[in-house]
Amino acid sequence: MIGTLVTGFGVWNPLIWIVVIAVALLFSWLIWRCGEVDYEEDAETTAPYLSGNAEPEKGAVHIRAGNMYWGFTKALSAYYDRLIPLHSGIVNDYVSWFLIGVVILFVVVILV
């Protein structure tokens, strides 16, 4: 059983997995080859169907994150009001906060 991993849950042979993946890729490629040959990427058929209406500008239908998460940010506004001033945009500040957190984590792990 060279190259076979025997566990309590079964036998895992990497060669079998390679063959299975190769067969799956071959099967997927064959299905892809059966597709339409005359597909035109820039044709009218690729436009979204909007019940005959003209497609609006991308900016007009874009939903901003502030609108999507309004209730979430409103509920946690006290937390965000304290947190936003800490975000300076300077990478050194973020690395120092990370290192301080790691040091605190190490102190807690060592003391407990």
mmCIF file of C-alpha atoms in Angstrom:
data_model
loop_
_atom_site.group_PDB
_atom_site.id
_atom_site.type_symbol
_atom_site.label_atom_id
_atom_site.label_comp_id
_atom_site.label_asym_id
_atom_site.label_seq_id
_atom_site.Cartn_x
_atom_site.Cartn_y
_atom_site.Cartn_z
ATOM 1 C CA MET A 1 0.000 0.000 0.000
ATOM 2 C CA ILE A 2 2.667 2.494 -0.963
ATOM 3 C CA GLY A 3 1.197 5.965 -1.492
ATOM 4 C CA THR A 4 -2.108 5.131 0.183
ATOM 5 C CA LEU A 5 -3.288 6.860 3.333
ATOM 6 C CA VAL A 6 -5.242 4.460 5.539
ATOM 7 C CA THR A 7 -7.411 6.236 8.096
ATOM 8 C CA GLY A 8 -10.230 5.186 10.365
ATOM 9 C CA PHE A 9 -12.653 6.585 7.802
ATOM 10 C CA GLY A 10 -11.409 4.951 4.622
ATOM 11 C CA VAL A 11 -8.533 4.630 2.197
ATOM 12 C CA TRP A 12 -7.327 7.706 0.294
ATOM 13 C CA ASN A 13 -5.127 7.116 -2.706
ATOM 14 C CA PRO A 14 -3.905 10.284 -4.463
ATOM 15 C CA LEU A 15 -3.636 8.520 -7.832
ATOM 16 C CA ILE A 16 -7.320 7.617 -7.706
ATOM 17 C CA TRP A 17 -8.186 11.255 -6.952
ATOM 18 C CA ILE A 18 -6.067 12.463 -9.891
ATOM 19 C CA VAL A 19 -7.855 10.030 -12.218
ATOM 20 C CA VAL A 20 -11.280 11.087 -10.881
ATOM 21 C CA ILE A 21 -10.468 14.784 -11.354
ATOM 22 C CA ALA A 22 -9.110 14.139 -14.868
ATOM 23 C CA VAL A 23 -12.270 12.229 -15.838
ATOM 24 C CA ALA A 24 -14.459 15.015 -14.399
ATOM 25 C CA LEU A 25 -12.521 17.648 -16.360
ATOM 26 C CA LEU A 26 -12.800 15.592 -19.541
ATOM 27 C CA PHE A 27 -16.550 15.135 -19.002
ATOM 28 C CA SER A 28 -16.960 18.892 -18.360
ATOM 29 C CA TRP A 29 -15.007 19.717 -21.511
ATOM 30 C CA LEU A 30 -17.196 17.369 -23.561
ATOM 31 C CA ILE A 31 -20.352 19.051 -22.247
ATOM 32 C CA TRP A 32 -18.851 22.457 -23.057
ATOM 33 C CA ARG A 33 -18.044 21.319 -26.611
ATOM 34 C CA CYS A 34 -21.720 20.388 -27.135
ATOM 35 C CA GLY A 35 -22.712 24.044 -26.612
ATOM 36 C CA GLU A 36 -23.789 26.573 -29.220
ATOM 37 C CA VAL A 37 -21.048 27.483 -31.691
ATOM 38 C CA ASP A 38 -22.703 30.599 -33.113
ATOM 39 C CA TYR A 39 -22.882 32.511 -29.821
ATOM 40 C CA GLU A 40 -22.130 36.217 -30.283
ATOM 41 C CA GLU A 41 -20.934 37.989 -27.172
ATOM 42 C CA ASP A 42 -21.837 41.539 -28.251
ATOM 43 C CA ALA A 43 -25.216 40.740 -29.816
ATOM 44 C CA GLU A 44 -28.616 41.985 -28.697
ATOM 45 C CA THR A 45 -29.399 38.521 -27.332
ATOM 46 C CA THR A 46 -26.929 39.003 -24.487
ATOM 47 C CA ALA A 47 -28.686 42.134 -23.192
ATOM 48 C CA PRO A 48 -30.794 41.637 -20.051
ATOM 49 C CA TYR A 49 -34.539 41.260 -20.610
ATOM 50 C CA LEU A 50 -36.322 44.169 -18.943
ATOM 51 C CA SER A 51 -39.833 43.689 -20.372
ATOM 52 C CA GLY A 52 -39.072 45.905 -23.357
ATOM 53 C CA ASN A 53 -37.783 48.808 -21.268
ATOM 54 C CA ALA A 54 -34.440 50.421 -22.025
ATOM 55 C CA GLU A 55 -31.577 49.439 -19.789
ATOM 56 C CA PRO A 56 -30.863 52.254 -17.300
ATOM 57 C CA GLU A 57 -27.391 53.643 -16.684
ATOM 58 C CA LYS A 58 -25.236 51.566 -14.365
ATOM 59 C CA GLY A 59 -24.978 54.413 -11.851
ATOM 60 C CA ALA A 60 -28.759 54.725 -11.641
ATOM 61 C CA VAL A 61 -29.280 51.131 -10.527
ATOM 62 C CA HIS A 62 -26.197 50.753 -8.337
ATOM 63 C CA ILE A 63 -27.064 50.173 -4.679
ATOM 64 C CA ARG A 64 -24.483 51.796 -2.443
ATOM 65 C CA ALA A 65 -23.232 49.939 0.631
ATOM 66 C CA GLY A 66 -24.447 52.778 2.828
ATOM 67 C CA ASN A 67 -27.999 52.082 1.681
ATOM 68 C CA MET A 68 -27.738 48.316 1.997
ATOM 69 C CA TYR A 69 -26.373 48.353 5.548
ATOM 70 C CA TRP A 70 -28.205 51.403 6.836
ATOM 71 C CA GLY A 71 -30.049 49.581 9.632
ATOM 72 C CA PHE A 72 -26.921 47.737 10.700
ATOM 73 C CA THR A 73 -24.800 50.881 10.899
ATOM 74 C CA LYS A 74 -27.614 52.848 12.553
ATOM 75 C CA ALA A 75 -28.034 50.206 15.266
ATOM 76 C CA LEU A 76 -24.291 50.145 15.953
ATOM 77 C CA SER A 77 -23.686 53.879 15.507
ATOM 78 C CA ALA A 78 -22.338 54.294 19.060
ATOM 79 C CA TYR A 79 -19.691 51.661 18.295
ATOM 80 C CA TYR A 80 -18.853 53.122 14.879
ATOM 81 C CA ASP A 81 -18.596 56.675 16.237
ATOM 82 C CA ARG A 82 -15.760 55.518 18.514
ATOM 83 C CA LEU A 83 -14.154 53.216 15.943
ATOM 84 C CA ILE A 84 -14.005 55.497 12.883
ATOM 85 C CA PRO A 85 -11.440 57.965 14.357
ATOM 86 C CA LEU A 86 -9.051 55.028 14.937
ATOM 87 C CA HIS A 87 -8.913 54.337 11.181
ATOM 88 C CA SER A 88 -6.237 56.684 9.921
ATOM 89 C CA GLY A 89 -5.446 54.889 6.661
ATOM 90 C CA ILE A 90 -1.782 54.511 7.635
ATOM 91 C CA VAL A 91 -0.559 50.917 7.421
ATOM 92 C CA ASN A 92 1.880 51.402 10.312
ATOM 93 C CA ASP A 93 -1.038 52.165 12.622
ATOM 94 C CA TYR A 94 -2.851 48.986 11.594
ATOM 95 C CA VAL A 95 0.281 46.872 12.063
ATOM 96 C CA SER A 96 0.854 48.374 15.511
ATOM 97 C CA TRP A 97 -2.770 47.601 16.507
ATOM 98 C CA PHE A 98 -2.268 44.037 15.267
ATOM 99 C CA LEU A 99 0.973 43.633 17.234
ATOM 100 C CA ILE A 100 -0.633 45.040 20.373
ATOM 101 C CA GLY A 101 -3.465 42.528 19.979
ATOM 102 C CA VAL A 102 -1.012 39.655 19.501
ATOM 103 C CA VAL A 103 0.950 40.690 22.613
ATOM 104 C CA ILE A 104 -2.266 40.849 24.650
ATOM 105 C CA LEU A 105 -3.277 37.442 23.309
ATOM 106 C CA PHE A 106 0.116 35.955 24.242
ATOM 107 C CA VAL A 107 -0.090 37.449 27.740
ATOM 108 C CA VAL A 108 -3.559 35.978 28.250
ATOM 109 C CA VAL A 109 -2.472 32.553 26.968
ATOM 110 C CA ILE A 110 0.658 32.489 29.122
ATOM 111 C CA LEU A 111 -1.101 33.643 32.295
ATOM 112 C CA VAL A 112 -4.068 31.306 31.958
#
